[in-house]
Each structure stands twice: as C-alpha cells, then as structure tokens.
Amino acid sequence: MSELRFIADPELEHGPAHAPLTARLTVQASGAEEVGVRIRQNDESWTIRFPPSDEPYLLLGFEPEGEAEITVQIIGSSGAETWPETLIHEIKDIPASPLDMPPLQTHKSEPGRMAGNFTFMTIRRRAVGRIIDMTAATRKWFIQWGMLIAIDNQGRMRWMRKLDRRVAGIERLSNGNLFVHDTDFCSREIDVSGDTIRAWYAAQRPQGALEGGIPVNVCSLHHQPHQMPNGNFLALSAHARDVKDWPASVHEPEKYKADKTIVGDMVVEFTPDGEVVWSWDAFDHLDPYRIGYDALDAYWHVRGFPDAGDWTHGNGVTYDESDDSVLVSLRLQDCILKIDRKSGEIVWILGDHANWSLKLQKKLLTPIGQNFRWPWHMHNPRITSEGTIVLFDNGIYGARPGDERIPFHKSFTRGVEFRVDQDKMTVEQVWASALTDDQVKERTWAMGDTHRFEDTDTALVIHSICMPHGRDDIGLDESDRTKRYVDEFPSHARVLEYNRRDIDDIVFDFTIRDQNDLIQWEIFSGVRVDSLYPEHLGVSMQSGDSLESTA
C-alpha cells in the first residue's frame, strides 16, 4: 500500500478567457483514493470531491467577483492529508463593460423549496429599436455576441461561457454536456470546462462552411435543439418556397394578395455524424395560405431569406418516446402539432380552431375543463413524466389575421400545462401560472420556457422579453410608422419558480434588467440541474466546509 502523501506542490491554472469562472488544479499524490477541494469566496464555501485522476481537476462554481481561497486534501484508506498552504485564485477575464455583463438581480429565493441547485441559461442582448432601422454596426453588436451562464438557487452567477454569436435554445445532453443553437444556424456541444466538443452547421446556410464543423444537409438549424433517446438530434430547419397570391396584409388577408417567397419549417432528425435520417416538412402538410400575425415582419430578412414572409415560425420541438411521436410549436400558426414519426401524419392540433383546412379540422382538439385558454404565439413545448405538455405561452394577439387583436397591455402571458386525451381528442388545461389577469406577472413578446419539477411540485417559468407595465401605447405592427413598435420599448427577462399548488406562492424571483433601460436583455431558454458537473464524472459538489469532516 502506497504511503499517502503529496508528491509535488498543487498547481492552480486559471480557465480560458471564454470560460473565466473555471480553473484547473493539478494534484500529484500517492496513495490517494479521493481528492477533496474546499473553496471559499465571498463568505460562501463549497467542497468538491474528485475520484483519483492523472489529469488536472476542473474547478467550478466561482463567482465573477472576489478572491477565492482553495484548500486541497488527499484522502486514502489510512486517513487524510491536507496541503499546508492555502491556494489563492484571482478571477480574471470577466467583462468589465455593462454592455457585456448581464445585470442579475434576485428578488426572492427559497432554496430549500426549489428544484435542483443550478440553472443554465442562454443570454442575449439587443438594442432598443426596430431591426429594420438599425445600422449594420448595431446589428453586429447584438448578433455577434452571446453568453451561456449558470446561476445558483440564490441567483448568483457561478459559471459563464462567452460566445461570439447570438445564442438560442439550450439542452443538457445525456453525457452532461450542453447543446446549444446559435443564430448562424449552428449547433454546438460544449462541456462545462467551456470547450466545444463538436459543432454542426446547416450545409446550405448563407454563411458557408464552418471550419471543423459537421455539415447537416439543410438550409438552417434554429431555435430549441433536442436530443433523442437514440442519441440523434431533433432540430427545426427553415426553408423557402415561392407562392402565388399570398396575403399581402395581415389585417385584410382576403383583400390584398401578391406573389411572395415565404419561409416554412421542417423538423429534421440527424445523427451525430450529420446525416439526416428523418424529416417532416410543413409545406407538405399545412396550408401555406393560413397565415398568422407578424407574417409580413422582417424576421427572416436578416437571417438569410431577404424579403421573405414568415409563414410557420417553428420555435420548439421535442420527442415523445412513449409513442414515437414529435411535438412541434409553430408560433405564427398559434398551435402545437403532434406528428407520428413513422407515417409523418399529423395526429392532433392543439390550438385555436379558426381557418384550418377541411382535412385538418378533424385533427383539432376540443377543450374541456375549467379556466381553459388557447395558447397564442407560444414557445418550446416539453413532455413531462406524466405525459402532459408544458410550454410557455406569450399570449399575445388572441386572434387570427382578419380578426381584431387584443392590445398588448391586455395580453395573457403564462407558463401552462395541458393534458391531451388522444382517444377522445380533447385537451384540458391542468395548470397555469396565471388564471386571471391580476395573476399575470409579466407580459412578454416572444420566446420563453417552462419546466415542471415533480419532486418539489414546482414550475420554472422563464419570461424572455418582458415589456413595461401599464403602457397602453405598445404598438404591434413593425411596418406601422404611425405608432411606436414593441421593439422600441425597453425590455427585460424574468425567471419565476412557482409552487404549483398555490401560484401566488413564489419560491424564486430573478431578473436580468438594465436599470437604465438602454439594453434589452433576454433569456432564450434554460435548464435546471442538480450539479454543474456531469453525473458520470463521479464528482460531488456541495455547499459548506465539509472538507474537515473527512480528515
């Protein structure tokens, strides 16, 4: 049996500039069966325990400010040995400009009632104003910037990954790495050290090939990514078609017509090698003349489809293993579709019943139960362990083109959970974060995310683009110059965790907000986890000075 001892001085190395809240610790020892590291920073302490390794140990959990003191211990069958000197870790490479550092504010936190310990989120920034009025420099400022962060259950930043592209959805893969889309039609697997492990890109994207990336033979990859149980990935891919006599007005769609290039969505399944093995094309199943409000906005104009109309605007996709089906959210169709993966047929449609083709009317779900509301311009459906569907409902407009919309200050934003009875073709609303107008916490324009947690019976609701309260002058039409448009108002992001049994009981309230109203900060989506470390690494991380208890 080897004597338990340090062979050399422990060495500490700061993480890379793009992941500044990480560090590497090299420990050379004999007889060690475990390495314990206690970190103290800003009156907070936590202990990380590692299995023995010849590689440096990855240290996570630092805050952006404050010197950290690190104690190293080796543990063996004969006891423990603590390195006599405290290592000092100086945090560096943190953005100094308020233009680059999200301003986090925690308003309420009850960690003992919350699910998990950390929340990974994708952060975006934007200038106030209509995108069609922005200069090239302004667009570059927010398009060529993104950030992934993790906050703890008190709302403190404990991990950061800087990006050079605007980021979209995030998921944690089965191997513990992060999977994110960006607005350059790329998907990246990033580990918690900040390294990019693999990257995929749309082979037909206007930006061309990605050096070192894996091509996927599609026009685009966008919004929320999803990993399937077989290891493949589901993604949305937009592409364009020319149509005749398309509605040239969302207010009078039957009166004004013009030939138009429009963008619709495909759902694609691709392998880790980039091979597309399954796809479903909205153009093959839906009526291209059923448009939604915002169809004529410039959304796709700056995303590789100049002057194109926005037809479906897919914004979330997920796989249901229970019956080999796919759920897809189509923002401008104001619906969730369930698709049978084997046949490609639409199984049901969860959404307002107006203006569907005769063929698809029999696919419409009938609402039952109390407090039911259709979702409007919703985002990011997810399947719970009970088979219910949770999603974020921006709740804007409340109408289809040709019908009068509700004004923005009366929109009904919420997280919501539905139960579908496929045999009876009914849908019931089983939970919502707001049942009355007074319970609506924020009114949001786009994006958003909702998660249900069974163990704590709580729900996490991420409001991405929260608009000012009490304003009745927030315009809805990008092309209407007689009124201010929604993009011309300052916005912020807000994260709320609800007690599902009592929605007035909030256990976590967190915002990212520029107090000067100069920058629109956004959270596209998020994922709650127990540990920053992937489970398979065998690393334990816990709060407190538990290191001494082992010695």
PDB file of N, CA, C and O in Angstrom, residues 320 327 382-390 417-420 428 430 452 454 500:
ATOM      1  N   ASP A 320     -41.482  12.452 -28.130  1.00  0.00           N
ATOM      2  CA  ASP A 320     -42.236  11.694 -27.135  1.00  0.00           C
ATOM      3  C   ASP A 320     -41.958  10.210 -27.356  1.00  0.00           C
ATOM      4  O   ASP A 320     -42.470   9.591 -28.299  1.00  0.00           O
ATOM      5  N   LEU A 327     -43.487  16.514 -31.147  1.00  0.00           N
ATOM      6  CA  LEU A 327     -44.280  17.719 -30.948  1.00  0.00           C
ATOM      7  C   LEU A 327     -43.506  18.903 -31.499  1.00  0.00           C
ATOM      8  O   LEU A 327     -42.302  19.033 -31.262  1.00  0.00           O
ATOM      9  N   ARG A 382     -42.609  20.935 -23.961  1.00  0.00           N
ATOM     10  CA  ARG A 382     -41.841  19.857 -23.333  1.00  0.00           C
ATOM     11  C   ARG A 382     -42.816  18.806 -22.812  1.00  0.00           C
ATOM     12  O   ARG A 382     -43.930  19.138 -22.405  1.00  0.00           O
ATOM     13  N   ILE A 383     -42.382  17.538 -22.805  1.00  0.00           N
ATOM     14  CA  ILE A 383     -43.185  16.429 -22.299  1.00  0.00           C
ATOM     15  C   ILE A 383     -42.779  16.141 -20.854  1.00  0.00           C
ATOM     16  O   ILE A 383     -41.586  16.008 -20.555  1.00  0.00           O
ATOM     17  N   THR A 384     -43.752  16.043 -19.946  1.00  0.00           N
ATOM     18  CA  THR A 384     -43.451  15.698 -18.561  1.00  0.00           C
ATOM     19  C   THR A 384     -43.445  14.177 -18.398  1.00  0.00           C
ATOM     20  O   THR A 384     -43.846  13.428 -19.293  1.00  0.00           O
ATOM     21  N   SER A 385     -43.038  13.719 -17.223  1.00  0.00           N
ATOM     22  CA  SER A 385     -43.008  12.283 -16.943  1.00  0.00           C
ATOM     23  C   SER A 385     -44.406  11.679 -16.937  1.00  0.00           C
ATOM     24  O   SER A 385     -44.566  10.466 -17.108  1.00  0.00           O
ATOM     25  N   GLU A 386     -45.422  12.510 -16.750  1.00  0.00           N
ATOM     26  CA  GLU A 386     -46.803  12.037 -16.771  1.00  0.00           C
ATOM     27  C   GLU A 386     -47.427  12.105 -18.161  1.00  0.00           C
ATOM     28  O   GLU A 386     -48.583  11.743 -18.337  1.00  0.00           O
ATOM     29  N   GLY A 387     -46.660  12.574 -19.137  1.00  0.00           N
ATOM     30  CA  GLY A 387     -47.176  12.676 -20.494  1.00  0.00           C
ATOM     31  C   GLY A 387     -47.938  13.941 -20.775  1.00  0.00           C
ATOM     32  O   GLY A 387     -48.493  14.112 -21.873  1.00  0.00           O
ATOM     33  N   THR A 388     -47.976  14.851 -19.812  1.00  0.00           N
ATOM     34  CA  THR A 388     -48.592  16.154 -20.077  1.00  0.00           C
ATOM     35  C   THR A 388     -47.604  17.031 -20.834  1.00  0.00           C
ATOM     36  O   THR A 388     -46.424  16.709 -20.957  1.00  0.00           O
ATOM     37  N   ILE A 389     -48.088  18.166 -21.330  1.00  0.00           N
ATOM     38  CA  ILE A 389     -47.277  19.070 -22.145  1.00  0.00           C
ATOM     39  C   ILE A 389     -47.183  20.411 -21.432  1.00  0.00           C
ATOM     40  O   ILE A 389     -48.207  21.022 -21.104  1.00  0.00           O
ATOM     41  N   VAL A 390     -45.967  20.861 -21.160  1.00  0.00           N
ATOM     42  CA  VAL A 390     -45.761  22.196 -20.615  1.00  0.00           C
ATOM     43  C   VAL A 390     -45.148  23.062 -21.702  1.00  0.00           C
ATOM     44  O   VAL A 390     -44.350  22.598 -22.522  1.00  0.00           O
ATOM     45  N   GLU A 417     -49.680  24.072 -18.587  1.00  0.00           N
ATOM     46  CA  GLU A 417     -49.570  22.626 -18.753  1.00  0.00           C
ATOM     47  C   GLU A 417     -50.901  22.078 -19.253  1.00  0.00           C
ATOM     48  O   GLU A 417     -51.964  22.396 -18.690  1.00  0.00           O
ATOM     49  N   PHE A 418     -50.840  21.261 -20.301  1.00  0.00           N
ATOM     50  CA  PHE A 418     -52.031  20.657 -20.894  1.00  0.00           C
ATOM     51  C   PHE A 418     -51.959  19.136 -20.810  1.00  0.00           C
ATOM     52  O   PHE A 418     -50.870  18.553 -20.888  1.00  0.00           O
ATOM     53  N   ARG A 419     -53.137  18.515 -20.690  1.00  0.00           N
ATOM     54  CA  ARG A 419     -53.247  17.065 -20.812  1.00  0.00           C
ATOM     55  C   ARG A 419     -54.140  16.750 -22.003  1.00  0.00           C
ATOM     56  O   ARG A 419     -55.275  17.246 -22.075  1.00  0.00           O
ATOM     57  N   VAL A 420     -53.634  15.929 -22.913  1.00  0.00           N
ATOM     58  CA  VAL A 420     -54.383  15.557 -24.109  1.00  0.00           C
ATOM     59  C   VAL A 420     -54.891  14.125 -23.960  1.00  0.00           C
ATOM     60  O   VAL A 420     -54.128  13.225 -23.592  1.00  0.00           O
ATOM     61  N   GLU A 428     -57.176  19.382 -21.943  1.00  0.00           N
ATOM     62  CA  GLU A 428     -57.543  20.008 -20.676  1.00  0.00           C
ATOM     63  C   GLU A 428     -56.347  20.788 -20.150  1.00  0.00           C
ATOM     64  O   GLU A 428     -55.206  20.335 -20.215  1.00  0.00           O
ATOM     65  N   VAL A 430     -54.351  21.739 -17.153  1.00  0.00           N
ATOM     66  CA  VAL A 430     -54.252  21.205 -15.796  1.00  0.00           C
ATOM     67  C   VAL A 430     -53.465  22.104 -14.854  1.00  0.00           C
ATOM     68  O   VAL A 430     -53.515  21.923 -13.627  1.00  0.00           O
ATOM     69  N   ARG A 452     -41.609  21.740 -15.507  1.00  0.00           N
ATOM     70  CA  ARG A 452     -42.308  21.229 -14.335  1.00  0.00           C
ATOM     71  C   ARG A 452     -41.377  20.286 -13.580  1.00  0.00           C
ATOM     72  O   ARG A 452     -40.709  19.447 -14.187  1.00  0.00           O
ATOM     73  N   GLU A 454     -41.392  17.458 -10.631  1.00  0.00           N
ATOM     74  CA  GLU A 454     -42.281  16.611  -9.853  1.00  0.00           C
ATOM     75  C   GLU A 454     -41.864  16.506  -8.391  1.00  0.00           C
ATOM     76  O   GLU A 454     -42.708  16.500  -7.490  1.00  0.00           O
ATOM     77  N   ARG A 500     -46.713  24.901  -7.462  1.00  0.00           N
ATOM     78  CA  ARG A 500     -47.805  24.552  -8.370  1.00  0.00           C
ATOM     79  C   ARG A 500     -49.152  24.449  -7.658  1.00  0.00           C
ATOM     80  O   ARG A 500     -50.196  24.581  -8.284  1.00  0.00           O
TER      81      ARG A 500
END
